[in-house]
Amino acid sequence: MASASSAPPPAANLKRIVTASLIGTTIEWYDFFLYGSAAALVFNKLFFPDSDPLVGTLLSFLTYAVGFAARPLGALVFGHYGDRLGRKKLLVLSLLLMGGATFAIGLLPTHATIGTAAPVLLTVLRLVQGFALGGEWGGAVLLVSEHGDARRRGFWASWPQTGAPAGQLLATGVLSLLTALLSDAAFTSWGWRVPFLLSGVLVIVGLWIRLSVDESPVFQQALAQAEARKADAATEKLPLVAVLRHHWRDVLVAMGARMAENISYYVITAFILVYATTSAGVSKQTALNAVLIASAVHFAVIPLWGALSDRVGRRPVYLLGAAGVGLWMFPFFSLIDTGGFGNLIIAVTVGLVLHGAMYAPQAAFFSEMFATRMRYSGASIGAQFASVAAGAPAPLIATALLADYDSSTPIALYVIAAAVLTLVAVGAAKETRHRDLTDVTATAGAEAAAHRAADARST
């Protein structure tokens, strides 16, 4: 008998859900990545002017990393209430918080105007950004995963993942356009504020789209069952407790899986703006254009990797991406060192294509690890706690390694070590693509048994 998760929903409804999730995640990632690009390009001068250029960049990336520190808190809070109240309400709140913080950064006085209060306020707003993004990711991917056709869940769930390269594309594109049109003095004076202020318009569009979608039917079914049952009250009130009790292994797998994906992404897209301009002698505009082109390719390949995960499984595609990123690091820096624009495009594009093999199946993979009434908490905790050790310090560590060794070799080894860790974590996980998302109370062991049974039926 077909479950709710395996019955394909109306195509128009599913496309509306996917569009709403994609637009929302694009706006949130635009806000988040905009800060990263500005941290590499101008924040060292505007908020840390008393430091030498490289130390100023380190301090700028430190405020960038602070946003990651708030993401686990966002995951806990949004995950808890998302599992109790629903995915949609929390997604609206996350969009408002992120957009408001980004708009406020565009209005923020610099160090020259208010002194040390400027970097303090910048750090506070970055914390709000991180808190909002910590709750955004889990809700967006779950809304699609729980609406979607189980046979093509990897493909449909990968679309919210394209919000990351779309946001990167939008943020980098706006910055690239401004740096091309404005002089360095004008961009440093006021031009950098424009993309932050544009966030206010984008948030209005995102809210209009996001408010039009329906709550996840899988969540509604699980909530109705919980209310009728009124059993295991502690678990119903505290999804976090249930996650740590029944799914702690899955949380660890998710955290390990995120290491190579997160670290490689921020080295390839954020740190490259430092490395290419300081070590390879590439202009700021050239580096931005390379990231812009590569992000467009990244956007296009993510759904393809997601579709492949529906055919061969989440693990094989993820493992391919982790191994590929590790192997690509030395050629990546060698190509950048040539200083040629074509080589720079190849370096970043190949890196992001391989990254996409991890990022695309991640949404379905993490969603399928957890039972419905603890899924928002489990997926968010696994993803966002890892970001503290992975994406948060990645540009900071890479910049510090470059300052200490004046070589790309330690940075490449750093990413390779993360790739090895991810290979071990995903290699130890069980395949999830046959799991039923309508299973409300399954523990990790019960889900593993269901997976083995589904595999047996399919062979």
Short mmCIF file of C-alpha atoms in Angstrom, two decimals:
data_model
loop_
_atom_site.label_atom_id
_atom_site.label_comp_id
_atom_site.label_asym_id
_atom_site.label_seq_id
_atom_site.Cartn_x
_atom_site.Cartn_y
_atom_site.Cartn_z
CA MET A 1 0.00 0.00 0.00
CA ALA A 2 1.48 3.33 -1.06
CA SER A 3 2.33 5.80 1.64
CA ALA A 4 1.85 9.50 1.52
CA SER A 5 5.50 10.00 0.85
CA SER A 6 5.57 7.71 -2.14
CA ALA A 7 2.45 9.07 -3.86
CA PRO A 8 3.47 11.81 -6.27
CA PRO A 9 1.79 15.15 -5.43
CA PRO A 10 0.17 17.34 -8.08
CA ALA A 11 2.92 18.69 -10.33
CA ALA A 12 1.77 22.32 -10.06
CA ASN A 13 1.73 22.18 -6.25
CA LEU A 14 5.17 20.60 -6.05
CA LYS A 15 6.66 23.15 -8.44
CA ARG A 16 5.21 25.98 -6.34
CA ILE A 17 6.76 24.46 -3.20
CA VAL A 18 10.13 24.07 -4.94
CA THR A 19 9.99 27.63 -6.28
CA ALA A 20 9.15 29.06 -2.86
CA SER A 21 11.98 27.13 -1.19
CA LEU A 22 14.45 28.03 -3.93
CA ILE A 23 13.66 31.76 -3.88
CA GLY A 24 13.76 31.86 -0.09
CA THR A 25 17.08 30.04 0.19
CA THR A 26 18.54 32.14 -2.64
CA ILE A 27 17.74 35.34 -0.74
CA GLU A 28 19.10 33.98 2.54
CA TRP A 29 22.31 32.76 0.93
CA TYR A 30 22.65 36.02 -0.99
CA ASP A 31 22.63 37.82 2.34
CA PHE A 32 25.08 35.40 3.91
CA PHE A 33 27.55 35.24 1.01
CA LEU A 34 27.40 38.97 0.43
CA TYR A 35 28.98 39.40 3.83
CA GLY A 36 31.72 36.89 2.97
CA SER A 37 32.63 38.67 -0.25
CA ALA A 38 32.56 42.07 1.44
CA ALA A 39 34.73 40.68 4.26
CA ALA A 40 37.37 39.73 1.71
CA LEU A 41 37.15 42.95 -0.29
CA VAL A 42 36.38 46.00 1.88
CA PHE A 43 35.53 45.25 5.51
CA ASN A 44 39.20 45.01 6.47
CA LYS A 45 39.62 48.67 5.42
CA LEU A 46 36.29 49.98 6.73
CA PHE A 47 36.03 48.26 10.10
CA PHE A 48 39.64 47.29 10.96
CA PRO A 49 41.70 50.15 9.46
CA ASP A 50 44.45 50.14 12.10
CA SER A 51 45.66 46.68 11.09
CA ASP A 52 48.00 45.79 8.26
CA PRO A 53 46.13 44.45 5.18
CA LEU A 54 46.50 40.72 5.90
CA VAL A 55 45.77 41.06 9.64
CA GLY A 56 42.77 43.23 8.74
CA THR A 57 41.55 40.47 6.44
CA LEU A 58 41.99 37.93 9.24
CA LEU A 59 39.93 40.10 11.61
CA SER A 60 37.33 40.60 8.90
CA PHE A 61 37.05 36.84 8.38
CA LEU A 62 36.82 36.42 12.15
CA THR A 63 33.56 38.39 12.16
CA TYR A 64 32.57 36.24 9.16
CA ALA A 65 33.18 33.12 11.27
CA VAL A 66 31.07 34.50 14.12
CA GLY A 67 28.00 34.06 11.93
CA PHE A 68 28.68 30.34 11.83
CA ALA A 69 28.91 30.20 15.62
CA ALA A 70 25.27 31.33 15.83
CA ARG A 71 24.04 28.74 13.34
CA PRO A 72 23.87 25.83 15.85
CA LEU A 73 21.74 27.98 18.15
CA GLY A 74 19.47 28.75 15.22
CA ALA A 75 19.33 25.05 14.40
CA LEU A 76 18.28 24.20 17.97
CA VAL A 77 15.63 26.91 18.26
CA PHE A 78 14.17 26.65 14.77
CA GLY A 79 14.44 22.87 14.78
CA HIS A 80 12.56 22.60 18.07
CA TYR A 81 9.71 24.87 17.05
CA GLY A 82 9.72 23.64 13.45
CA ASP A 83 9.07 20.11 14.71
CA ARG A 84 6.27 21.38 16.96
CA LEU A 85 4.63 24.17 14.95
CA GLY A 86 5.51 23.35 11.35
CA ARG A 87 8.09 24.18 8.71
CA LYS A 88 6.37 27.13 7.03
CA LYS A 89 6.03 29.49 10.02
CA LEU A 90 9.68 29.16 10.95
CA LEU A 91 10.82 29.71 7.36
CA VAL A 92 8.97 33.03 7.26
CA LEU A 93 10.65 34.10 10.50
CA SER A 94 14.13 33.10 9.30
CA LEU A 95 13.71 35.16 6.13
CA LEU A 96 12.66 38.25 8.11
CA LEU A 97 15.60 37.95 10.50
CA MET A 98 18.18 37.42 7.78
CA GLY A 99 16.90 40.19 5.53
CA GLY A 100 16.59 42.67 8.39
CA ALA A 101 20.16 42.05 9.57
CA THR A 102 21.57 42.38 6.06
CA PHE A 103 19.68 45.62 5.39
CA ALA A 104 20.99 47.00 8.69
CA ILE A 105 24.60 46.23 7.68
CA GLY A 106 24.05 48.44 4.64
CA LEU A 107 23.22 51.32 6.99
CA LEU A 108 26.01 50.66 9.48
CA PRO A 109 28.50 53.46 10.23
CA THR A 110 32.14 52.50 9.72
CA HIS A 111 35.14 52.70 12.05
CA ALA A 112 35.96 56.17 10.77
CA THR A 113 32.57 57.42 12.03
CA ILE A 114 31.93 55.66 15.35
CA GLY A 115 35.24 53.94 16.14
CA THR A 116 35.31 50.51 17.77
CA ALA A 117 31.52 50.39 18.04
CA ALA A 118 31.43 49.75 14.28
CA PRO A 119 33.02 46.27 14.31
CA VAL A 120 31.00 45.42 17.44
CA LEU A 121 27.71 46.24 15.70
CA LEU A 122 28.90 44.43 12.59
CA THR A 123 29.56 41.32 14.68
CA VAL A 124 26.10 41.50 16.32
CA LEU A 125 24.37 41.71 12.95
CA ARG A 126 26.49 38.83 11.68
CA LEU A 127 25.30 36.79 14.67
CA VAL A 128 21.69 37.47 13.68
CA GLN A 129 22.47 36.35 10.12
CA GLY A 130 23.98 33.11 11.37
CA PHE A 131 21.08 32.43 13.74
CA ALA A 132 18.57 32.87 10.90
CA LEU A 133 20.50 30.72 8.43
CA GLY A 134 20.86 27.99 11.05
CA GLY A 135 17.09 27.62 11.00
CA GLU A 136 16.54 28.25 7.29
CA TRP A 137 18.32 25.30 5.72
CA GLY A 138 16.55 22.49 7.53
CA GLY A 139 13.07 23.89 7.01
CA ALA A 140 13.59 24.65 3.32
CA VAL A 141 14.86 21.21 2.37
CA LEU A 142 12.29 19.43 4.53
CA LEU A 143 9.39 21.35 3.02
CA VAL A 144 10.38 20.04 -0.42
CA SER A 145 11.42 16.56 0.73
CA GLU A 146 8.15 16.00 2.58
CA HIS A 147 6.01 17.26 -0.33
CA GLY A 148 7.91 15.52 -3.07
CA ASP A 149 7.67 12.28 -5.00
CA ALA A 150 9.72 9.68 -3.09
CA ARG A 151 11.08 8.19 -6.32
CA ARG A 152 12.59 11.57 -7.30
CA ARG A 153 13.21 12.99 -3.83
CA GLY A 154 16.92 13.51 -4.45
CA PHE A 155 16.18 15.60 -7.55
CA TRP A 156 13.42 17.74 -6.04
CA ALA A 157 15.18 18.22 -2.70
CA SER A 158 18.33 19.36 -4.49
CA TRP A 159 16.57 22.46 -5.82
CA PRO A 160 16.65 24.34 -2.49
CA GLN A 161 20.36 23.48 -2.48
CA THR A 162 20.76 25.50 -5.67
CA GLY A 163 19.85 28.51 -3.55
CA ALA A 164 23.47 28.52 -2.35
CA PRO A 165 25.09 28.98 -5.77
CA ALA A 166 22.17 31.19 -6.85
CA GLY A 167 22.76 33.40 -3.81
CA GLN A 168 26.50 33.33 -4.48
CA LEU A 169 25.82 34.17 -8.13
CA LEU A 170 23.56 37.07 -7.19
CA ALA A 171 25.88 38.43 -4.50
CA THR A 172 29.01 38.09 -6.62
CA GLY A 173 27.22 39.46 -9.68
CA VAL A 174 26.06 42.60 -7.88
CA LEU A 175 29.51 43.17 -6.39
CA SER A 176 31.20 42.50 -9.72
CA LEU A 177 28.92 44.98 -11.47
CA LEU A 178 29.56 47.65 -8.85
CA THR A 179 33.35 47.19 -8.91
CA ALA A 180 33.25 47.46 -12.70
CA LEU A 181 31.15 50.62 -12.72
CA LEU A 182 32.66 52.41 -9.73
CA SER A 183 36.15 53.52 -8.90
CA ASP A 184 37.85 51.83 -5.94
CA ALA A 185 37.32 55.00 -3.89
CA ALA A 186 33.60 55.18 -4.69
CA PHE A 187 33.07 51.49 -4.01
CA THR A 188 34.87 51.71 -0.68
CA SER A 189 33.03 54.90 0.25
CA TRP A 190 29.42 53.97 -0.51
CA GLY A 191 29.15 51.41 -3.31
CA TRP A 192 29.56 48.41 -1.01
CA ARG A 193 26.34 49.39 0.80
CA VAL A 194 24.12 49.02 -2.28
CA PRO A 195 23.91 45.19 -2.39
CA PHE A 196 23.16 45.07 1.35
CA LEU A 197 20.31 47.55 0.99
CA LEU A 198 18.91 45.60 -1.98
CA SER A 199 18.21 42.80 0.46
CA GLY A 200 15.16 44.70 1.71
CA VAL A 201 13.51 44.43 -1.73
CA LEU A 202 14.43 40.78 -2.06
CA VAL A 203 12.92 39.93 1.32
CA ILE A 204 9.55 41.42 0.31
CA VAL A 205 9.54 39.22 -2.80
CA GLY A 206 10.59 36.16 -0.79
CA LEU A 207 7.87 36.65 1.82
CA TRP A 208 5.18 37.01 -0.84
CA ILE A 209 6.26 33.69 -2.39
CA ARG A 210 6.83 31.83 0.87
CA LEU A 211 3.50 32.80 2.45
CA SER A 212 1.66 31.28 -0.53
CA VAL A 213 2.75 27.67 0.06
CA ASP A 214 1.10 24.97 2.16
CA GLU A 215 2.52 23.28 5.23
CA SER A 216 4.20 19.89 4.72
CA PRO A 217 1.52 17.14 4.55
CA VAL A 218 3.92 14.68 6.16
CA PHE A 219 4.34 17.01 9.13
CA GLN A 220 0.58 17.60 9.37
CA GLN A 221 -0.02 13.85 9.43
CA ALA A 222 2.63 13.36 12.11
CA LEU A 223 1.22 16.20 14.21
CA ALA A 224 -2.30 14.77 14.01
CA GLN A 225 -1.06 11.36 15.10
CA ALA A 226 0.86 12.89 18.00
CA GLU A 227 -2.13 14.86 19.21
CA ALA A 228 -4.36 11.80 18.98
CA ARG A 229 -1.85 9.62 20.75
CA LYS A 230 -0.74 12.04 23.48
CA ALA A 231 1.98 9.55 24.29
CA ASP A 232 5.67 9.98 24.86
CA ALA A 233 5.00 13.56 25.88
CA ALA A 234 8.63 14.34 26.61
CA THR A 235 9.61 13.51 23.05
CA GLU A 236 6.78 15.59 21.64
CA LYS A 237 7.87 18.59 23.74
CA LEU A 238 11.60 18.18 23.19
CA PRO A 239 12.49 16.86 19.73
CA LEU A 240 16.15 17.49 20.59
CA VAL A 241 16.00 14.84 23.32
CA ALA A 242 14.57 12.31 20.87
CA VAL A 243 17.25 13.14 18.30
CA LEU A 244 20.09 12.61 20.76
CA ARG A 245 18.47 9.45 22.10
CA HIS A 246 17.55 7.70 18.85
CA HIS A 247 19.61 9.37 16.14
CA TRP A 248 22.94 10.38 17.66
CA ARG A 249 24.82 8.21 15.16
CA ASP A 250 23.00 9.91 12.29
CA VAL A 251 23.89 13.33 13.74
CA LEU A 252 27.56 12.35 13.80
CA VAL A 253 27.36 11.05 10.22
CA ALA A 254 25.77 14.31 9.08
CA MET A 255 28.45 16.34 10.84
CA GLY A 256 31.23 14.29 9.27
CA ALA A 257 29.59 14.51 5.87
CA ARG A 258 29.56 18.28 6.12
CA MET A 259 33.28 18.68 6.76
CA ALA A 260 34.62 18.37 3.20
CA GLU A 261 31.52 19.95 1.68
CA ASN A 262 31.60 23.02 3.92
CA ILE A 263 35.36 23.59 4.08
CA SER A 264 35.95 23.14 0.36
CA TYR A 265 33.11 25.50 -0.55
CA TYR A 266 34.40 28.43 1.49
CA VAL A 267 37.98 27.88 0.39
CA ILE A 268 36.89 27.78 -3.26
CA THR A 269 34.50 30.75 -3.16
CA ALA A 270 35.57 33.04 -0.28
CA PHE A 271 39.26 32.46 0.36
CA ILE A 272 40.02 32.52 -3.35
CA LEU A 273 39.26 36.26 -3.33
CA VAL A 274 42.16 36.67 -0.91
CA TYR A 275 44.56 34.15 -2.46
CA ALA A 276 44.06 35.15 -6.08
CA THR A 277 44.49 38.86 -5.40
CA THR A 278 47.41 38.69 -2.94
CA SER A 279 49.44 35.65 -4.06
CA ALA A 280 48.59 35.20 -7.73
CA GLY A 281 48.46 38.88 -8.66
CA VAL A 282 44.91 38.61 -10.06
CA SER A 283 42.71 41.69 -9.95
CA LYS A 284 39.67 41.83 -7.68
CA GLN A 285 37.38 42.07 -10.70
CA THR A 286 38.92 39.02 -12.37
CA ALA A 287 38.56 36.88 -9.25
CA LEU A 288 34.92 37.92 -8.82
CA ASN A 289 34.15 37.13 -12.46
CA ALA A 290 35.66 33.65 -12.13
CA VAL A 291 33.51 32.90 -9.09
CA LEU A 292 30.51 34.31 -10.94
CA ILE A 293 30.94 31.98 -13.93
CA ALA A 294 31.68 28.95 -11.76
CA SER A 295 28.61 29.62 -9.59
CA ALA A 296 26.39 29.53 -12.67
CA VAL A 297 27.78 26.09 -13.58
CA HIS A 298 27.40 24.99 -9.95
CA PHE A 299 23.72 25.98 -10.04
CA ALA A 300 23.16 23.92 -13.20
CA VAL A 301 24.84 20.70 -12.05
CA ILE A 302 23.28 20.39 -8.57
CA PRO A 303 19.90 19.05 -9.83
CA LEU A 304 21.78 16.62 -12.10
CA TRP A 305 23.72 15.23 -9.15
CA GLY A 306 20.46 15.05 -7.19
CA ALA A 307 18.79 13.07 -9.98
CA LEU A 308 21.78 10.72 -10.11
CA SER A 309 21.41 10.07 -6.37
CA ASP A 310 17.86 8.85 -7.05
CA ARG A 311 19.26 6.22 -9.40
CA VAL A 312 22.43 5.03 -7.67
CA GLY A 313 21.93 6.22 -4.08
CA ARG A 314 22.95 9.14 -1.92
CA ARG A 315 26.19 7.61 -0.62
CA PRO A 316 27.93 6.84 -3.96
CA VAL A 317 27.35 10.37 -5.28
CA TYR A 318 28.43 11.95 -1.99
CA LEU A 319 31.58 9.81 -1.80
CA LEU A 320 32.49 10.73 -5.38
CA GLY A 321 32.28 14.42 -4.52
CA ALA A 322 34.37 14.12 -1.36
CA ALA A 323 37.11 12.14 -3.10
CA GLY A 324 37.05 14.47 -6.10
CA VAL A 325 37.42 17.65 -4.03
CA GLY A 326 40.36 16.18 -2.13
CA LEU A 327 42.13 15.16 -5.34
CA TRP A 328 41.46 18.53 -7.00
CA MET A 329 43.08 20.77 -4.39
CA PHE A 330 46.65 20.73 -5.66
CA PRO A 331 45.62 21.29 -9.32
CA PHE A 332 43.21 23.97 -8.05
CA PHE A 333 45.97 26.13 -6.56
CA SER A 334 48.40 25.37 -9.39
CA LEU A 335 45.92 26.73 -11.93
CA ILE A 336 45.30 29.88 -9.87
CA ASP A 337 49.05 30.47 -9.53
CA THR A 338 49.35 30.88 -13.31
CA GLY A 339 47.32 34.09 -13.03
CA GLY A 340 45.40 33.32 -16.23
CA PHE A 341 41.67 34.06 -16.27
CA GLY A 342 40.87 30.83 -18.15
CA ASN A 343 42.80 28.73 -15.67
CA LEU A 344 41.12 30.54 -12.80
CA ILE A 345 37.69 29.68 -14.23
CA ILE A 346 38.67 26.02 -14.68
CA ALA A 347 40.02 25.81 -11.13
CA VAL A 348 36.89 27.21 -9.48
CA THR A 349 34.38 25.55 -11.81
CA VAL A 350 35.76 22.02 -11.44
CA GLY A 351 35.98 22.52 -7.69
CA LEU A 352 32.34 23.60 -7.46
CA VAL A 353 31.12 20.81 -9.76
CA LEU A 354 32.76 18.27 -7.45
CA HIS A 355 31.38 20.12 -4.44
CA GLY A 356 27.91 19.80 -6.01
CA ALA A 357 28.19 16.02 -5.87
CA MET A 358 28.19 16.34 -2.08
CA TYR A 359 25.79 19.24 -1.75
CA ALA A 360 23.06 17.95 -4.10
CA PRO A 361 22.19 14.66 -2.34
CA GLN A 362 22.75 16.19 1.09
CA ALA A 363 19.19 17.53 1.43
CA ALA A 364 17.49 14.19 0.79
CA PHE A 365 20.24 12.24 2.60
CA PHE A 366 19.90 14.21 5.84
CA SER A 367 16.09 14.36 5.64
CA GLU A 368 15.89 10.59 5.28
CA MET A 369 18.04 9.97 8.34
CA PHE A 370 15.45 11.20 10.85
CA ALA A 371 11.86 10.40 11.81
CA THR A 372 9.23 13.06 11.07
CA ARG A 373 8.63 14.50 14.54
CA MET A 374 12.35 15.08 15.06
CA ARG A 375 13.43 15.64 11.45
CA TYR A 376 13.77 19.44 11.51
CA SER A 377 15.85 19.23 14.70
CA GLY A 378 17.97 16.29 13.54
CA ALA A 379 18.77 17.57 10.07
CA SER A 380 19.45 21.11 11.31
CA ILE A 381 21.63 20.04 14.24
CA GLY A 382 23.70 17.66 12.12
CA ALA A 383 24.21 20.26 9.41
CA GLN A 384 24.74 23.40 11.47
CA PHE A 385 26.86 22.09 14.34
CA ALA A 386 29.37 20.89 11.76
CA SER A 387 29.53 24.37 10.25
CA VAL A 388 31.18 25.68 13.43
CA ALA A 389 34.17 23.39 12.89
CA ALA A 390 34.04 23.43 9.09
CA GLY A 391 32.82 26.51 7.21
CA ALA A 392 33.25 28.99 10.06
CA PRO A 393 37.03 28.82 10.41
CA ALA A 394 37.81 27.72 6.84
CA PRO A 395 38.66 31.15 5.33
CA LEU A 396 40.30 32.15 8.62
CA ILE A 397 42.48 29.02 8.77
CA ALA A 398 43.33 29.26 5.08
CA THR A 399 44.34 32.93 5.43
CA ALA A 400 46.43 32.17 8.54
CA LEU A 401 48.18 29.28 6.76
CA LEU A 402 48.95 31.54 3.83
CA ALA A 403 50.34 34.20 6.17
CA ASP A 404 52.52 31.70 8.06
CA TYR A 405 53.82 29.57 5.17
CA ASP A 406 53.37 31.82 2.11
CA SER A 407 52.34 28.67 0.23
CA SER A 408 49.14 26.96 -0.90
CA THR A 409 50.39 23.49 0.08
CA PRO A 410 49.20 23.60 3.74
CA ILE A 411 45.81 24.87 2.58
CA ALA A 412 45.45 22.01 0.09
CA LEU A 413 46.39 19.51 2.80
CA TYR A 414 43.80 21.09 5.10
CA VAL A 415 41.01 20.47 2.56
CA ILE A 416 42.31 16.96 1.83
CA ALA A 417 42.15 16.09 5.54
CA ALA A 418 38.51 17.25 5.61
CA ALA A 419 37.79 15.10 2.54
CA VAL A 420 39.21 12.03 4.28
CA LEU A 421 37.01 12.66 7.32
CA THR A 422 33.93 12.95 5.11
CA LEU A 423 34.82 9.75 3.25
CA VAL A 424 34.99 7.90 6.57
CA ALA A 425 31.68 9.34 7.84
CA VAL A 426 29.65 8.74 4.68
CA GLY A 427 31.32 5.37 4.15
CA ALA A 428 30.08 4.29 7.59
CA ALA A 429 26.50 5.46 6.89
CA LYS A 430 23.71 3.34 5.47
CA GLU A 431 21.97 4.14 2.19
CA THR A 432 18.74 6.09 2.78
CA ARG A 433 17.03 6.61 -0.58
CA HIS A 434 14.34 3.94 0.07
CA ARG A 435 13.26 5.30 3.45
CA ASP A 436 9.65 6.38 4.03
CA LEU A 437 9.37 9.95 5.30
CA THR A 438 5.89 9.30 6.73
CA ASP A 439 7.43 7.05 9.39
CA VAL A 440 6.76 9.21 12.46
CA THR A 441 8.41 7.30 15.29
CA ALA A 442 11.11 5.17 13.69
CA THR A 443 14.43 4.95 15.45
CA ALA A 444 17.69 4.64 13.62
CA GLY A 445 17.70 0.87 14.02
CA ALA A 446 14.13 0.47 12.80
CA GLU A 447 14.80 2.67 9.79
CA ALA A 448 17.89 0.65 8.95
CA ALA A 449 15.78 -2.52 8.98
CA ALA A 450 13.19 -0.87 6.72
CA HIS A 451 15.99 0.17 4.35
CA ARG A 452 17.30 -3.38 4.12
CA ALA A 453 13.81 -4.68 3.40
CA ALA A 454 13.30 -2.08 0.66
CA ASP A 455 16.63 -2.97 -0.87
CA ALA A 456 15.66 -6.63 -0.87
CA ARG A 457 12.36 -5.84 -2.65
CA SER A 458 14.12 -3.78 -5.30
CA THR A 459 16.58 -6.53 -6.23
#
